[in-house]
PDB file of C-alpha atoms in Angstrom:
ATOM      1  CA  PHE A   7     -16.054 -18.896  -1.248  1.00 86.00           C
ATOM      2  CA  HIS A   8     -18.180 -20.950   1.137  1.00 89.00           C
ATOM      3  CA  PHE A   9     -18.973 -24.626   0.735  1.00 87.00           C
ATOM      4  CA  THR A  10     -21.367 -26.470   3.025  1.00 84.00           C
ATOM      5  CA  GLY A  11     -21.840 -30.131   2.299  1.00 83.00           C
ATOM      6  CA  HIS A  12     -20.041 -33.411   2.512  1.00 83.00           C
ATOM      7  CA  GLY A  13     -16.351 -33.963   2.102  1.00 80.00           C
ATOM      8  CA  LYS A  14     -14.034 -36.909   2.355  1.00 75.00           C
ATOM      9  CA  PHE A  15     -10.383 -37.824   2.216  1.00 75.00           C
ATOM     10  CA  VAL A  16      -9.444 -40.973   0.280  1.00 71.00           C
ATOM     11  CA  LYS A  17      -5.896 -41.866   1.265  1.00 72.00           C
ATOM     12  CA  ASN A  18      -5.241 -44.560  -1.368  1.00 70.00           C
ATOM     13  CA  GLN A  19      -5.906 -42.251  -4.329  1.00 70.00           C
ATOM     14  CA  PRO A  20      -3.216 -40.559  -6.420  1.00 63.00           C
ATOM     15  CA  GLU A  21      -2.076 -37.063  -5.560  1.00 66.00           C
ATOM     16  CA  GLY A  22      -4.653 -34.496  -6.659  1.00 58.00           C
ATOM     17  CA  LYS A  23      -7.606 -36.822  -6.085  1.00 63.00           C
ATOM     18  CA  ARG A  24      -7.443 -37.536  -2.344  1.00 68.00           C
ATOM     19  CA  GLY A  25      -9.516 -34.646  -1.045  1.00 74.00           C
ATOM     20  CA  ARG A  26     -13.079 -34.432  -2.324  1.00 77.00           C
ATOM     21  CA  LEU A  27     -16.119 -32.244  -1.958  1.00 82.00           C
ATOM     22  CA  LEU A  28     -19.282 -34.204  -2.656  1.00 80.00           C
ATOM     23  CA  LEU A  29     -21.723 -32.448  -4.950  1.00 86.00           C
ATOM     24  CA  TYR A  30     -25.291 -32.993  -6.084  1.00 82.00           C
ATOM     25  CA  ASN A  31     -25.987 -36.285  -7.919  1.00 83.00           C
ATOM     26  CA  ASN A  32     -22.986 -37.946  -6.233  1.00 83.00           C
ATOM     27  CA  GLU A  33     -20.479 -35.955  -8.283  1.00 87.00           C
ATOM     28  CA  GLU A  34     -17.152 -35.254  -6.603  1.00 84.00           C
ATOM     29  CA  LEU A  35     -14.911 -32.221  -6.859  1.00 82.00           C
ATOM     30  CA  THR A  36     -11.217 -33.026  -6.275  1.00 80.00           C
ATOM     31  CA  GLU A  37      -8.259 -30.722  -5.748  1.00 79.00           C
ATOM     32  CA  ASN A  38      -7.354 -31.251  -9.425  1.00 81.00           C
ATOM     33  CA  ASP A  39     -10.823 -29.988 -10.381  1.00 83.00           C
ATOM     34  CA  LEU A  40     -10.409 -26.938  -8.140  1.00 80.00           C
ATOM     35  CA  GLN A  41      -7.042 -26.123  -9.673  1.00 79.00           C
ATOM     36  CA  LYS A  42      -8.609 -26.161 -13.152  1.00 81.00           C
ATOM     37  CA  CYS A  43     -11.305 -23.741 -11.959  1.00 80.00           C
ATOM     38  CA  PHE A  44      -8.732 -21.375 -10.443  1.00 76.00           C
ATOM     39  CA  ARG A  45      -6.617 -21.384 -13.588  1.00 76.00           C
ATOM     40  CA  LYS A  46      -9.658 -20.235 -15.554  1.00 76.00           C
ATOM     41  CA  ALA A  47     -10.603 -17.663 -12.912  1.00 76.00           C
ATOM     42  CA  LYS A  48      -6.979 -16.470 -12.618  1.00 72.00           C
ATOM     43  CA  GLY A  49      -6.851 -16.927  -8.865  1.00 69.00           C
ATOM     44  CA  ALA A  50      -8.589 -18.178  -5.775  1.00 73.00           C
ATOM     45  CA  PRO A  51     -10.946 -16.384  -3.356  1.00 82.00           C
ATOM     46  CA  TYR A  52      -9.500 -14.351  -0.464  1.00 87.00           C
ATOM     47  CA  LEU A  53     -11.467 -16.360   2.131  1.00 92.00           C
ATOM     48  CA  VAL A  54     -12.428 -19.992   1.665  1.00 90.00           C
ATOM     49  CA  PHE A  55     -14.657 -21.744   4.221  1.00 93.00           C
ATOM     50  CA  LEU A  56     -15.011 -25.487   3.633  1.00 90.00           C
ATOM     51  CA  ASN A  57     -17.759 -26.558   6.011  1.00 90.00           C
ATOM     52  CA  ALA A  58     -17.375 -30.225   5.105  1.00 84.00           C
ATOM     53  CA  CYS A  59     -15.964 -33.304   6.817  1.00 77.00           C
ATOM     54  CA  GLU A  60     -12.231 -33.879   6.427  1.00 71.00           C
ATOM     55  CA  SER A  61     -11.816 -30.816   4.207  1.00 73.00           C
ATOM     56  CA  ALA A  62      -8.447 -30.033   5.832  1.00 70.00           C
ATOM     57  CA  LYS A  63      -7.285 -33.551   6.652  1.00 65.00           C
ATOM     58  CA  GLU A  64      -3.660 -34.532   5.990  1.00 60.00           C
ATOM     59  CA  ILE A  65      -2.491 -31.229   4.570  1.00 55.00           C
ATOM     60  CA  TYR A  66       1.032 -32.507   3.903  1.00 50.00           C
ATOM     61  CA  SER A  67      -0.089 -35.260   1.549  1.00 48.00           C
ATOM     62  CA  SER A  68      -1.836 -33.119  -1.089  1.00 51.00           C
ATOM     63  CA  HIS A  69      -5.382 -32.116  -0.375  1.00 72.00           C
ATOM     64  CA  LEU A  70      -8.053 -29.505  -1.014  1.00 78.00           C
ATOM     65  CA  ILE A  71      -6.213 -26.905   1.069  1.00 80.00           C
ATOM     66  CA  ASP A  72      -3.191 -27.252  -1.222  1.00 77.00           C
ATOM     67  CA  ALA A  73      -5.320 -26.419  -4.252  1.00 77.00           C
ATOM     68  CA  PHE A  74      -6.579 -23.197  -2.682  1.00 80.00           C
ATOM     69  CA  LEU A  75      -3.163 -22.131  -1.361  1.00 80.00           C
ATOM     70  CA  MET A  76      -1.418 -22.875  -4.645  1.00 78.00           C
ATOM     71  CA  TYR A  77      -3.730 -20.549  -6.548  1.00 78.00           C
ATOM     72  CA  GLY A  78      -3.695 -17.644  -4.142  1.00 81.00           C
ATOM     73  CA  ALA A  79      -6.303 -18.114  -1.427  1.00 85.00           C
ATOM     74  CA  GLU A  80      -5.178 -16.102   1.594  1.00 87.00           C
ATOM     75  CA  ASN A  81      -7.331 -17.672   4.346  1.00 91.00           C
ATOM     76  CA  ILE A  82      -8.863 -21.144   4.356  1.00 90.00           C
ATOM     77  CA  VAL A  83     -11.034 -22.663   7.078  1.00 93.00           C
ATOM     78  CA  GLY A  84     -11.574 -26.414   6.950  1.00 90.00           C
ATOM     79  CA  THR A  85     -12.059 -29.419   9.212  1.00 87.00           C
ATOM     80  CA  VAL A  86      -9.525 -32.076  10.092  1.00 84.00           C
ATOM     81  CA  TRP A  87     -12.142 -34.739  10.846  1.00 84.00           C
ATOM     82  CA  SER A  88     -15.845 -35.456  10.452  1.00 83.00           C
ATOM     83  CA  VAL A  89     -18.271 -33.016  12.074  1.00 87.00           C
ATOM     84  CA  TYR A  90     -21.986 -33.000  12.837  1.00 86.00           C
ATOM     85  CA  ASP A  91     -24.235 -30.907  10.584  1.00 88.00           C
ATOM     86  CA  ASN A  92     -25.981 -28.660  13.126  1.00 90.00           C
ATOM     87  CA  PRO A  93     -22.939 -27.742  15.229  1.00 91.00           C
ATOM     88  CA  SER A  94     -20.850 -27.055  12.121  1.00 92.00           C
ATOM     89  CA  LYS A  95     -23.603 -24.773  10.820  1.00 94.00           C
ATOM     90  CA  GLU A  96     -23.649 -22.945  14.169  1.00 94.00           C
ATOM     91  CA  PHE A  97     -19.846 -22.677  14.106  1.00 95.00           C
ATOM     92  CA  ALA A  98     -19.894 -21.094  10.638  1.00 96.00           C
ATOM     93  CA  LYS A  99     -22.645 -18.663  11.633  1.00 97.00           C
ATOM     94  CA  GLU A 100     -20.689 -17.548  14.691  1.00 97.00           C
ATOM     95  CA  PHE A 101     -17.503 -17.192  12.620  1.00 97.00           C
ATOM     96  CA  TYR A 102     -19.210 -14.957  10.044  1.00 98.00           C
ATOM     97  CA  ASP A 103     -21.035 -12.945  12.723  1.00 98.00           C
ATOM     98  CA  ARG A 104     -17.658 -12.148  14.260  1.00 97.00           C
ATOM     99  CA  VAL A 105     -16.092 -11.210  10.913  1.00 96.00           C
ATOM    100  CA  VAL A 106     -19.010  -8.854  10.190  1.00 97.00           C
ATOM    101  CA  LYS A 107     -18.422  -7.251  13.608  1.00 96.00           C
ATOM    102  CA  GLY A 108     -14.844  -6.489  12.577  1.00 95.00           C
ATOM    103  CA  GLU A 109     -12.825  -9.365  13.999  1.00 95.00           C
ATOM    104  CA  ASN A 110     -10.001 -10.668  11.840  1.00 92.00           C
ATOM    105  CA  PHE A 111     -10.290 -14.263  10.649  1.00 93.00           C
ATOM    106  CA  GLY A 112      -8.021 -15.687  13.369  1.00 93.00           C
ATOM    107  CA  MET A 113      -9.968 -14.012  16.169  1.00 96.00           C
ATOM    108  CA  ALA A 114     -13.290 -14.937  14.559  1.00 97.00           C
ATOM    109  CA  LEU A 115     -12.201 -18.588  14.539  1.00 96.00           C
ATOM    110  CA  LEU A 116     -11.209 -18.370  18.206  1.00 96.00           C
ATOM    111  CA  SER A 117     -14.514 -16.667  19.089  1.00 97.00           C
ATOM    112  CA  ALA A 118     -16.487 -19.364  17.269  1.00 96.00           C
ATOM    113  CA  ARG A 119     -14.550 -22.054  19.144  1.00 94.00           C
ATOM    114  CA  LEU A 120     -15.236 -20.382  22.491  1.00 94.00           C
ATOM    115  CA  HIS A 121     -18.910 -20.029  21.586  1.00 93.00           C
ATOM    116  CA  MET A 122     -19.110 -23.772  20.890  1.00 91.00           C
ATOM    117  CA  ILE A 123     -17.223 -24.658  24.080  1.00 90.00           C
ATOM    118  CA  ASN A 124     -19.582 -22.505  26.128  1.00 89.00           C
ATOM    119  CA  SER A 125     -22.678 -24.115  24.588  1.00 82.00           C
ATOM    120  CA  ARG A 126     -21.777 -27.315  26.481  1.00 73.00           C
ATOM    121  CA  LYS A 127     -23.630 -29.590  24.084  1.00 75.00           C
ATOM    122  CA  GLN A 128     -21.991 -33.000  23.763  1.00 71.00           C
ATOM    123  CA  GLU A 129     -21.912 -33.020  19.949  1.00 66.00           C
ATOM    124  CA  ASP A 130     -20.320 -29.553  19.995  1.00 68.00           C
ATOM    125  CA  ALA A 131     -17.341 -30.981  21.897  1.00 75.00           C
ATOM    126  CA  LEU A 132     -16.308 -32.827  18.730  1.00 79.00           C
ATOM    127  CA  THR A 133     -16.939 -29.876  16.428  1.00 84.00           C
ATOM    128  CA  TRP A 134     -15.066 -26.840  17.707  1.00 85.00           C
ATOM    129  CA  PRO A 135     -11.562 -28.366  17.631  1.00 88.00           C
ATOM    130  CA  ALA A 136     -12.080 -29.763  14.104  1.00 90.00           C
ATOM    131  CA  PHE A 137     -12.036 -26.330  12.453  1.00 93.00           C
ATOM    132  CA  ILE A 138      -8.630 -24.963  11.544  1.00 92.00           C
ATOM    133  CA  LEU A 139      -7.453 -21.857   9.712  1.00 93.00           C
ATOM    134  CA  TYR A 140      -4.736 -22.142   7.093  1.00 88.00           C
ATOM    135  CA  ARG A 141      -3.375 -18.923   5.735  1.00 84.00           C
ATOM    136  CA  ASN A 142      -0.787 -17.411   3.506  1.00 72.00           C
ATOM    137  CA  PRO A 143       2.102 -16.621   5.867  1.00 67.00           C
ATOM    138  CA  ASN A 144       2.558 -13.241   4.188  1.00 63.00           C
ATOM    139  CA  ASN A 145      -0.892 -11.879   5.046  1.00 62.00           C
ATOM    140  CA  ASP A 146      -1.972 -10.220   8.275  1.00 58.00           C
ATOM    141  CA  LEU A 147      -5.299 -12.027   8.905  1.00 50.00           C
ATOM    142  CA  GLN A 148      -7.281  -8.930   7.995  1.00 54.00           C
ATOM    143  CA  LYS A 149     -10.242  -8.608   5.709  1.00 50.00           C
ATOM    144  CA  PRO A 150      -9.586  -7.989   1.985  1.00 52.00           C
ATOM    145  CA  ARG A 151      -7.647  -4.879   1.099  1.00 48.00           C
TER     146      ARG A 151
END
């Protein structure tokens, strides 16, 4: 599952409605909404990439990452703060290029970070550290079985 768009974290909302992915026509998808989708689908995707601002912010206070982990996602990439559009697109492209070449998700994330660091563009300096990989502690960071 890959989402590219806008995200936000609203701290003063009740649990289950803090993390949001912003959809077309100003609709918002919360972690409660995601959990409903996963219940119907009987599970979450193996890899989730949330290329959206604040999609992994404040993990310990109920957020989008929780919804994916709770329903079985094994690997989730998200951002802990706001990121610029073009560098985040380049980061995702580099991540997927590395996965296609056989790197596991952890190494692909590291490679994408190094790629962004080496680009030496000022806006990239705020992008590469924002991406973080959450994973099921029982998996081995490999591609699907």
